[in-house]
PDB file of C-alpha atoms in Angstrom:
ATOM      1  CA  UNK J   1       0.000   0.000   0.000  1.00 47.00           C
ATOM      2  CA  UNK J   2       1.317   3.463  -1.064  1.00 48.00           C
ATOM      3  CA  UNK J   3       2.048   5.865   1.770  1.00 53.00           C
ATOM      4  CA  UNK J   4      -0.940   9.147   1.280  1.00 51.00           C
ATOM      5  CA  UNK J   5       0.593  12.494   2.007  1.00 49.00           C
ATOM      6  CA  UNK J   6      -0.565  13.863   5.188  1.00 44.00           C
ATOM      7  CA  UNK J   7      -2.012  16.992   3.422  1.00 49.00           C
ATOM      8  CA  UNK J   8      -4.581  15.180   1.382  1.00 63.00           C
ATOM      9  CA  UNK J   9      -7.250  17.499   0.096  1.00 61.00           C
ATOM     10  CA  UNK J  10      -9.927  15.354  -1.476  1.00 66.00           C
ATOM     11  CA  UNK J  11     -12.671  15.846   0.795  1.00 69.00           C
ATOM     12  CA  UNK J  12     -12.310  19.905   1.174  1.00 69.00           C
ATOM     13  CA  UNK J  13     -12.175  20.272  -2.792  1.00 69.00           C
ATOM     14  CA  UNK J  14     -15.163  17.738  -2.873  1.00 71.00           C
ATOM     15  CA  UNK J  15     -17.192  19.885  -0.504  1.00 70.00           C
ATOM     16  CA  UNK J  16     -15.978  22.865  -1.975  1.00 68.00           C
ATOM     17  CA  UNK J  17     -17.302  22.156  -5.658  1.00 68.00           C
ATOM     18  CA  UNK J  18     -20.750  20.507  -4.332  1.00 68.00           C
ATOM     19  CA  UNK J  19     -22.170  23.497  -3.006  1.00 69.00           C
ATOM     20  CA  UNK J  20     -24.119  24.868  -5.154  1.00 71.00           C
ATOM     21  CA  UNK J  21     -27.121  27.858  -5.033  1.00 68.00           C
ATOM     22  CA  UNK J  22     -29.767  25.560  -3.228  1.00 73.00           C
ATOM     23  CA  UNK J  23     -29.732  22.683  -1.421  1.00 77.00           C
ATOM     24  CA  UNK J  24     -31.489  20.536  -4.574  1.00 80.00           C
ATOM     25  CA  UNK J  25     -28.452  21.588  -6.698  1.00 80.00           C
ATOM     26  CA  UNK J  26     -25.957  20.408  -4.074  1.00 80.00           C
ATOM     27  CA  UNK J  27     -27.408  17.089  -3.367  1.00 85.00           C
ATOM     28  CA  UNK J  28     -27.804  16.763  -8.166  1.00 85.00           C
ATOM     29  CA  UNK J  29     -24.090  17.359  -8.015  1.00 83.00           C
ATOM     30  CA  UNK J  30     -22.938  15.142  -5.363  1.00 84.00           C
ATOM     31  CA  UNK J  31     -24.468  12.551  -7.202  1.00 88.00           C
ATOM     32  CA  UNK J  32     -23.206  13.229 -10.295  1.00 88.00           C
ATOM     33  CA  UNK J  33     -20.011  13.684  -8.802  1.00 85.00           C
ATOM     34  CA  UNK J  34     -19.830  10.328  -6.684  1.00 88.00           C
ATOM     35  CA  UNK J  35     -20.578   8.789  -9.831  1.00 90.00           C
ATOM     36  CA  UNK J  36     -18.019  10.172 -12.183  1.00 90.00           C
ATOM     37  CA  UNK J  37     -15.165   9.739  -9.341  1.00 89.00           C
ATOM     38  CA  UNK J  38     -16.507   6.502  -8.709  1.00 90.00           C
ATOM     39  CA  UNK J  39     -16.294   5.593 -12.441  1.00 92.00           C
ATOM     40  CA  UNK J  40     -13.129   7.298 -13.218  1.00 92.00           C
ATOM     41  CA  UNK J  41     -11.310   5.674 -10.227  1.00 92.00           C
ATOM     42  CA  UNK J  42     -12.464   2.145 -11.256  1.00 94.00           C
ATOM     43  CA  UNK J  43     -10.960   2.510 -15.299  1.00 94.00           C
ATOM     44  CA  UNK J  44      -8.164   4.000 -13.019  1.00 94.00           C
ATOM     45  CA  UNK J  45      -7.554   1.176 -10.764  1.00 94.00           C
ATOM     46  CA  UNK J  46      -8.281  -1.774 -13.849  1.00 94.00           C
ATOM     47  CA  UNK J  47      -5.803  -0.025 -15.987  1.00 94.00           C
ATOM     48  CA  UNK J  48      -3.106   0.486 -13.351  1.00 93.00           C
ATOM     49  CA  UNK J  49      -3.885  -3.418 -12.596  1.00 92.00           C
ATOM     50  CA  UNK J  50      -3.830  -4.756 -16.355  1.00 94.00           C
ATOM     51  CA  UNK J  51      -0.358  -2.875 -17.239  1.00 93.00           C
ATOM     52  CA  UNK J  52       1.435  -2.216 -14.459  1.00 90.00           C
ATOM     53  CA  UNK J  53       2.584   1.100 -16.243  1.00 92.00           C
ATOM     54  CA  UNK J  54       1.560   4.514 -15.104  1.00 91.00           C
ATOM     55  CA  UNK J  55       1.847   6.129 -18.535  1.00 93.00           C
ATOM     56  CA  UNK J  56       0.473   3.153 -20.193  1.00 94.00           C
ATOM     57  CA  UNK J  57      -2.414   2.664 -17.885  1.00 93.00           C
ATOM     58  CA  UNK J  58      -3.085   6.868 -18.519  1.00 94.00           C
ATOM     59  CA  UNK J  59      -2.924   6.235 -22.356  1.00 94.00           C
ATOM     60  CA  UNK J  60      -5.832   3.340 -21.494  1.00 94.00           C
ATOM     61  CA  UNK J  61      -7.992   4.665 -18.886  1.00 94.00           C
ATOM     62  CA  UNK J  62      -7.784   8.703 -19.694  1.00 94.00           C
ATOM     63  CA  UNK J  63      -9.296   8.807 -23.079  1.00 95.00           C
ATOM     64  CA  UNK J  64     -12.774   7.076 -21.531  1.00 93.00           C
ATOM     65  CA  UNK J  65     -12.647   9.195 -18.357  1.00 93.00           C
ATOM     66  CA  UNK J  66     -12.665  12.186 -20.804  1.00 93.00           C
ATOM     67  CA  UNK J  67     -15.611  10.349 -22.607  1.00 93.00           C
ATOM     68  CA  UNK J  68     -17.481   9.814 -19.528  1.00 89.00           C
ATOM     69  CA  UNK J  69     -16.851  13.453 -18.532  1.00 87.00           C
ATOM     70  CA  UNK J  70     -18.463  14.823 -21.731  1.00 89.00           C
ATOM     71  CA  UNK J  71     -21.262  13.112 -20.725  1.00 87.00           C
ATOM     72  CA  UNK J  72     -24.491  15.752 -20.510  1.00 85.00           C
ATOM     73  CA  UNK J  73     -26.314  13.879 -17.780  1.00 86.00           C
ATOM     74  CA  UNK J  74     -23.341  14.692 -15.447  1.00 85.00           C
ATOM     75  CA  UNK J  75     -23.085  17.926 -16.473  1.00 83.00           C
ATOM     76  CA  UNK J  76     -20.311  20.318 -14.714  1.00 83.00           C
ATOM     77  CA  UNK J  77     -19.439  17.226 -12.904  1.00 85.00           C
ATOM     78  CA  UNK J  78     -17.944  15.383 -15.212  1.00 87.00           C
ATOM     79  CA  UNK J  79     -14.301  16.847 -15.157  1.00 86.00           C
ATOM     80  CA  UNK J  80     -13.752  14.667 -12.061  1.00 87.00           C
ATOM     81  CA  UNK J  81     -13.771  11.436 -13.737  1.00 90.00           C
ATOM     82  CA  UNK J  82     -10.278  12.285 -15.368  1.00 92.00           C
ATOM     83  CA  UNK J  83      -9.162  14.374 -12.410  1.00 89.00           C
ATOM     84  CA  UNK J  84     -10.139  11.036 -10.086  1.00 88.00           C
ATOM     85  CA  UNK J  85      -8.290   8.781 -12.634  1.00 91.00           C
ATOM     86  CA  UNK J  86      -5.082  10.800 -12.674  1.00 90.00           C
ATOM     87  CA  UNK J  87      -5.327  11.187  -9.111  1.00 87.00           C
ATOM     88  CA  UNK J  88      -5.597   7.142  -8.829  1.00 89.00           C
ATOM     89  CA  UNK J  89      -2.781   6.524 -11.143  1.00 91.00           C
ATOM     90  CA  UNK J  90      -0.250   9.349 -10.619  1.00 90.00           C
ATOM     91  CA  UNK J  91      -0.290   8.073  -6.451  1.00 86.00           C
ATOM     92  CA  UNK J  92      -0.081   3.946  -7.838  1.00 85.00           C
ATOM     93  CA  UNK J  93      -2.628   3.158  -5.215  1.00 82.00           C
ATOM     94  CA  UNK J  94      -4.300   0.343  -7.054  1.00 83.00           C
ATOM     95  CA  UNK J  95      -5.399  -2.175  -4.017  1.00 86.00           C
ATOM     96  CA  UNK J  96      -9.323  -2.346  -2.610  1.00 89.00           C
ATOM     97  CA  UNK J  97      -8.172  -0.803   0.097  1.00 91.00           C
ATOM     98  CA  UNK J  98      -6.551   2.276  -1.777  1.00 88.00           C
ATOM     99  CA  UNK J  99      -9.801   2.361  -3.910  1.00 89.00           C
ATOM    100  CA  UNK J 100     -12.073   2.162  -0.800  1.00 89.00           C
ATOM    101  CA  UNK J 101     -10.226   5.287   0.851  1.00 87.00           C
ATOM    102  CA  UNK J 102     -10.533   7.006  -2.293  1.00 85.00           C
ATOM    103  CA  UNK J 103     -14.229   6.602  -2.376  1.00 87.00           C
ATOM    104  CA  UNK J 104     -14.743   7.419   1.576  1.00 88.00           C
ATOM    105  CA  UNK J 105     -12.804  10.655   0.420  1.00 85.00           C
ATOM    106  CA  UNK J 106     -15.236  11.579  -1.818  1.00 84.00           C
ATOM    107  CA  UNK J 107     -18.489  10.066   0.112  1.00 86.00           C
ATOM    108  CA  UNK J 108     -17.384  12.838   3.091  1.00 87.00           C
ATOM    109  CA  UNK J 109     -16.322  15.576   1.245  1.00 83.00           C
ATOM    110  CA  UNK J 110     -20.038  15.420  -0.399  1.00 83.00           C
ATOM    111  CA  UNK J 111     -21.513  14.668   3.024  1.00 85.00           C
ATOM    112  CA  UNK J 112     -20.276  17.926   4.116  1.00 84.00           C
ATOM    113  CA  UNK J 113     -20.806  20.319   1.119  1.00 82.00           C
ATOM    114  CA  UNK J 114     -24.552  19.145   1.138  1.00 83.00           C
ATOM    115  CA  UNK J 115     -24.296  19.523   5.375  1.00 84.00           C
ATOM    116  CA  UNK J 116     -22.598  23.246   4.990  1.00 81.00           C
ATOM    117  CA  UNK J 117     -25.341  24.304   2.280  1.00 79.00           C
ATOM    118  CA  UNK J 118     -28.530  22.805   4.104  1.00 80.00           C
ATOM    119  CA  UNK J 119     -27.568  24.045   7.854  1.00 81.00           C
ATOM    120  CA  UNK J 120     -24.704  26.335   7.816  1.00 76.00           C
ATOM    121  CA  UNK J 121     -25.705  28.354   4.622  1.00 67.00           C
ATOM    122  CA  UNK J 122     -28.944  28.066   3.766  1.00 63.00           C
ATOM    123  CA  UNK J 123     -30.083  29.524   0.402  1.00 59.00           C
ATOM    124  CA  UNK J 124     -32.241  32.951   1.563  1.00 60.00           C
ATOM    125  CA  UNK J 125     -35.337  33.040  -0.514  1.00 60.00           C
ATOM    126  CA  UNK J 126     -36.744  36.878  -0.044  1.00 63.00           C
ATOM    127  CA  UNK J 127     -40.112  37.714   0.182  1.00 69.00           C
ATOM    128  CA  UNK J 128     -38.979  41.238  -0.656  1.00 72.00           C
ATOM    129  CA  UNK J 129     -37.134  39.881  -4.119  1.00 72.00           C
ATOM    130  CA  UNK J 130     -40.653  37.858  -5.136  1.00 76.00           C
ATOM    131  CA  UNK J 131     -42.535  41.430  -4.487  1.00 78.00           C
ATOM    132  CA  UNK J 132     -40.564  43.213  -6.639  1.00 78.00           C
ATOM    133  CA  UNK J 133     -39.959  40.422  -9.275  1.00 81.00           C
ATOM    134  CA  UNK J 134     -44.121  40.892  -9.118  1.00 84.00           C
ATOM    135  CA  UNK J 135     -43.963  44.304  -9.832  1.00 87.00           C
ATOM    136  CA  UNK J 136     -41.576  45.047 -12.142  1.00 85.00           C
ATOM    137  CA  UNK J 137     -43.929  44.566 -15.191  1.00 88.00           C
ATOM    138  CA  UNK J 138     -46.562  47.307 -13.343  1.00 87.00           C
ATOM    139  CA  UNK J 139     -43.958  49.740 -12.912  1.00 87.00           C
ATOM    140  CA  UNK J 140     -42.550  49.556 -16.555  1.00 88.00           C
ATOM    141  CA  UNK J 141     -45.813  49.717 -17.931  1.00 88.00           C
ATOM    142  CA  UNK J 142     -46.300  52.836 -15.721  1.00 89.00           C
ATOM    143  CA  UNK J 143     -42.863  54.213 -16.632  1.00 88.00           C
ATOM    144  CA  UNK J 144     -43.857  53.480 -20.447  1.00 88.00           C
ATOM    145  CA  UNK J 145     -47.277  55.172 -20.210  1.00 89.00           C
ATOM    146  CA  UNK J 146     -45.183  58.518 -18.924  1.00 89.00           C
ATOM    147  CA  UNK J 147     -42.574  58.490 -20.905  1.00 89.00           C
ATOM    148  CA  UNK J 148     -45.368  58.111 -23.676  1.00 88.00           C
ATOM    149  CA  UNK J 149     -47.124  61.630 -22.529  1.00 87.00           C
ATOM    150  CA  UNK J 150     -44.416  62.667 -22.607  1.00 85.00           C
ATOM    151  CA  UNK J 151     -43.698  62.263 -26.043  1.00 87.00           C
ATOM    152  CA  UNK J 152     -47.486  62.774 -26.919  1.00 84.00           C
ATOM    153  CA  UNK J 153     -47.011  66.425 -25.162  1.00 83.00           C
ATOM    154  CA  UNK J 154     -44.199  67.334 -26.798  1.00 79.00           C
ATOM    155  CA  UNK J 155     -45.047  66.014 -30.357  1.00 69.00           C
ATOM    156  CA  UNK J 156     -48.195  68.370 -29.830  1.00 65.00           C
ATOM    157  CA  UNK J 157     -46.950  71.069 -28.520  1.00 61.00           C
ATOM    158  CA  UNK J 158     -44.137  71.368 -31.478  1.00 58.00           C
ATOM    159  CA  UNK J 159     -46.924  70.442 -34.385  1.00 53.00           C
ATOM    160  CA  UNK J 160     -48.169  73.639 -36.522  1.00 52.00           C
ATOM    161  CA  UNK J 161     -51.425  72.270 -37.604  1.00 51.00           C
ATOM    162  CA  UNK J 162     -52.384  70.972 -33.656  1.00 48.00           C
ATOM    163  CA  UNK J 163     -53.440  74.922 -33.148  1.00 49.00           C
ATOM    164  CA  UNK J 164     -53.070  74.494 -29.202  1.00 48.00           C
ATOM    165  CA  UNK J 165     -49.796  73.310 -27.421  1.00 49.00           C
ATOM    166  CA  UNK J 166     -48.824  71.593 -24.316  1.00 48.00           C
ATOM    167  CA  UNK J 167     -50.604  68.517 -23.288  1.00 48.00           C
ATOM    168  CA  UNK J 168     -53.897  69.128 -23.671  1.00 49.00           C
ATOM    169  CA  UNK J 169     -53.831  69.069 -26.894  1.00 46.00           C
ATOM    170  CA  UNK J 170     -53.806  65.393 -27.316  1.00 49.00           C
ATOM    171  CA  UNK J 171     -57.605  64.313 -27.249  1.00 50.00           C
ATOM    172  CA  UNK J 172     -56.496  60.589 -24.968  1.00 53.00           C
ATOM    173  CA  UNK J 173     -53.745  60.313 -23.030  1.00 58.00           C
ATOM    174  CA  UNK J 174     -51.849  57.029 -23.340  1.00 56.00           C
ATOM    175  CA  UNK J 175     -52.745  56.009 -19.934  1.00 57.00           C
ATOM    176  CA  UNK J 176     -56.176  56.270 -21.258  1.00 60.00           C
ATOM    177  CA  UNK J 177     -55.810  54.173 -24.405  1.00 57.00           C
ATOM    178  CA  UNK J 178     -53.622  51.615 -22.553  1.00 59.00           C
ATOM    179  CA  UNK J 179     -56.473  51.144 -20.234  1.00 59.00           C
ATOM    180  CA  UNK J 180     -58.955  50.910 -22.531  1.00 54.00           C
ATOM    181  CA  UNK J 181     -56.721  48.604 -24.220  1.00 53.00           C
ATOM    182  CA  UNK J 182     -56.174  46.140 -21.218  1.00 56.00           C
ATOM    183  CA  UNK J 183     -60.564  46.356 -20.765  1.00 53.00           C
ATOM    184  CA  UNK J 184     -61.606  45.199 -24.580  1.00 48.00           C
ATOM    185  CA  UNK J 185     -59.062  42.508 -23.528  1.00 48.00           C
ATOM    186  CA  UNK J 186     -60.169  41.569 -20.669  1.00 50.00           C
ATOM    187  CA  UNK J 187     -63.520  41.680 -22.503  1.00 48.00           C
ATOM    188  CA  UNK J 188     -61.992  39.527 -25.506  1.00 43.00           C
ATOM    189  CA  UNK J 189     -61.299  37.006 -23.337  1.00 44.00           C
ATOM    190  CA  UNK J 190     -64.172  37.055 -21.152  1.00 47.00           C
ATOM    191  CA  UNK J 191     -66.211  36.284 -24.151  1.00 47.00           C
ATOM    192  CA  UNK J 192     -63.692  33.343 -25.411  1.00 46.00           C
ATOM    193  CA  UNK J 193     -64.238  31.732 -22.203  1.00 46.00           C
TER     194      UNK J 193
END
């Protein structure tokens, strides 16, 4: 069995790059992760095992970690397959138990990314951000109706055949015909119903 390096960081990077915006996303990449380490660090392990040769098990097992990794189901996830292959091969850790520890690594580093985002750091879902979200199309339609007086003013007030200026020379305002607009479609649909 080859000696790990006291300093290993598997399970910090594998809690680090699980943690995603909510607590859904973070437990749909852990298991896509888990499965492309999993995968990559079993073509690892059989190619170390069938040819005994670092550079000639890499030539083997990275081309269909790469594969794997392109994968769409696994989506951002599947760059670890060939990261958890070369990882395998470059420390020649090719025995059950090796493979076991590698797996464990993983396993905990997801346990805790998914444990940090679910009670550490929560996702914050404002009812202030859905309000607004709500009323962002009223207050652009408001906005458009005044920027549309506006215009409506100042296109009167600058015509020579309107004989009045300023805005009441515009017989409806556009607040008026957007409102009657948004009533013969309410009444459209009313009648399609």
């Amino acid at each position: 069995m080859v000696e790990r390096p006291a300093g290993d960081l598997s399970p910090a990077l594998t809690a680090l790059f699980l943690v995603q915006s909510t607590v859904y996303r973070s437990l749909l990449s852990a298991m896509q992760q888990l499965t492309v380490v999993v995968v990559g660090t079993l073509l690892a392990a059989v190619a170390g095992v069938l040819t005994h040769n670092t550079m000639a098990a890499m030539a083997l097992a990275l081309p269909l970690t790469v594969l794997l990794g392109n994968y769409a189901r696994f989506g951002t996830q599947g760059l670890y397959a060939p990261t958890a292959a070369l990882f395998v091969l470059t420390s020649g850790a090719y025995t059950a138990p090796d493979i076991a520890h590698r797996f464990l690594e993983t396993l905990l580093g997801a346990v805790i990314g998914i444990g940090v985002n679910a009670l550490v750091f929560p996702p914050v879902h404002s009812r202030r951000v859905r309000h607004l979200r709500a009323q962002l199309p009223h207050s652009s339609a408001e906005l458009l109706y005044t920027i549309a007086d506006g215009v409506a003013a100042g296109h009167a007030g600058n015509s020579p055949a309107a004989g009045t200026t300023g805005p009441s020379a515009s017989p409806m305002s556009s607040r008026t015909c957007g409102r009657r607009a948004a009533g013969r479609t309410r009444a459209v649909a009313s009648t399609r119903a």
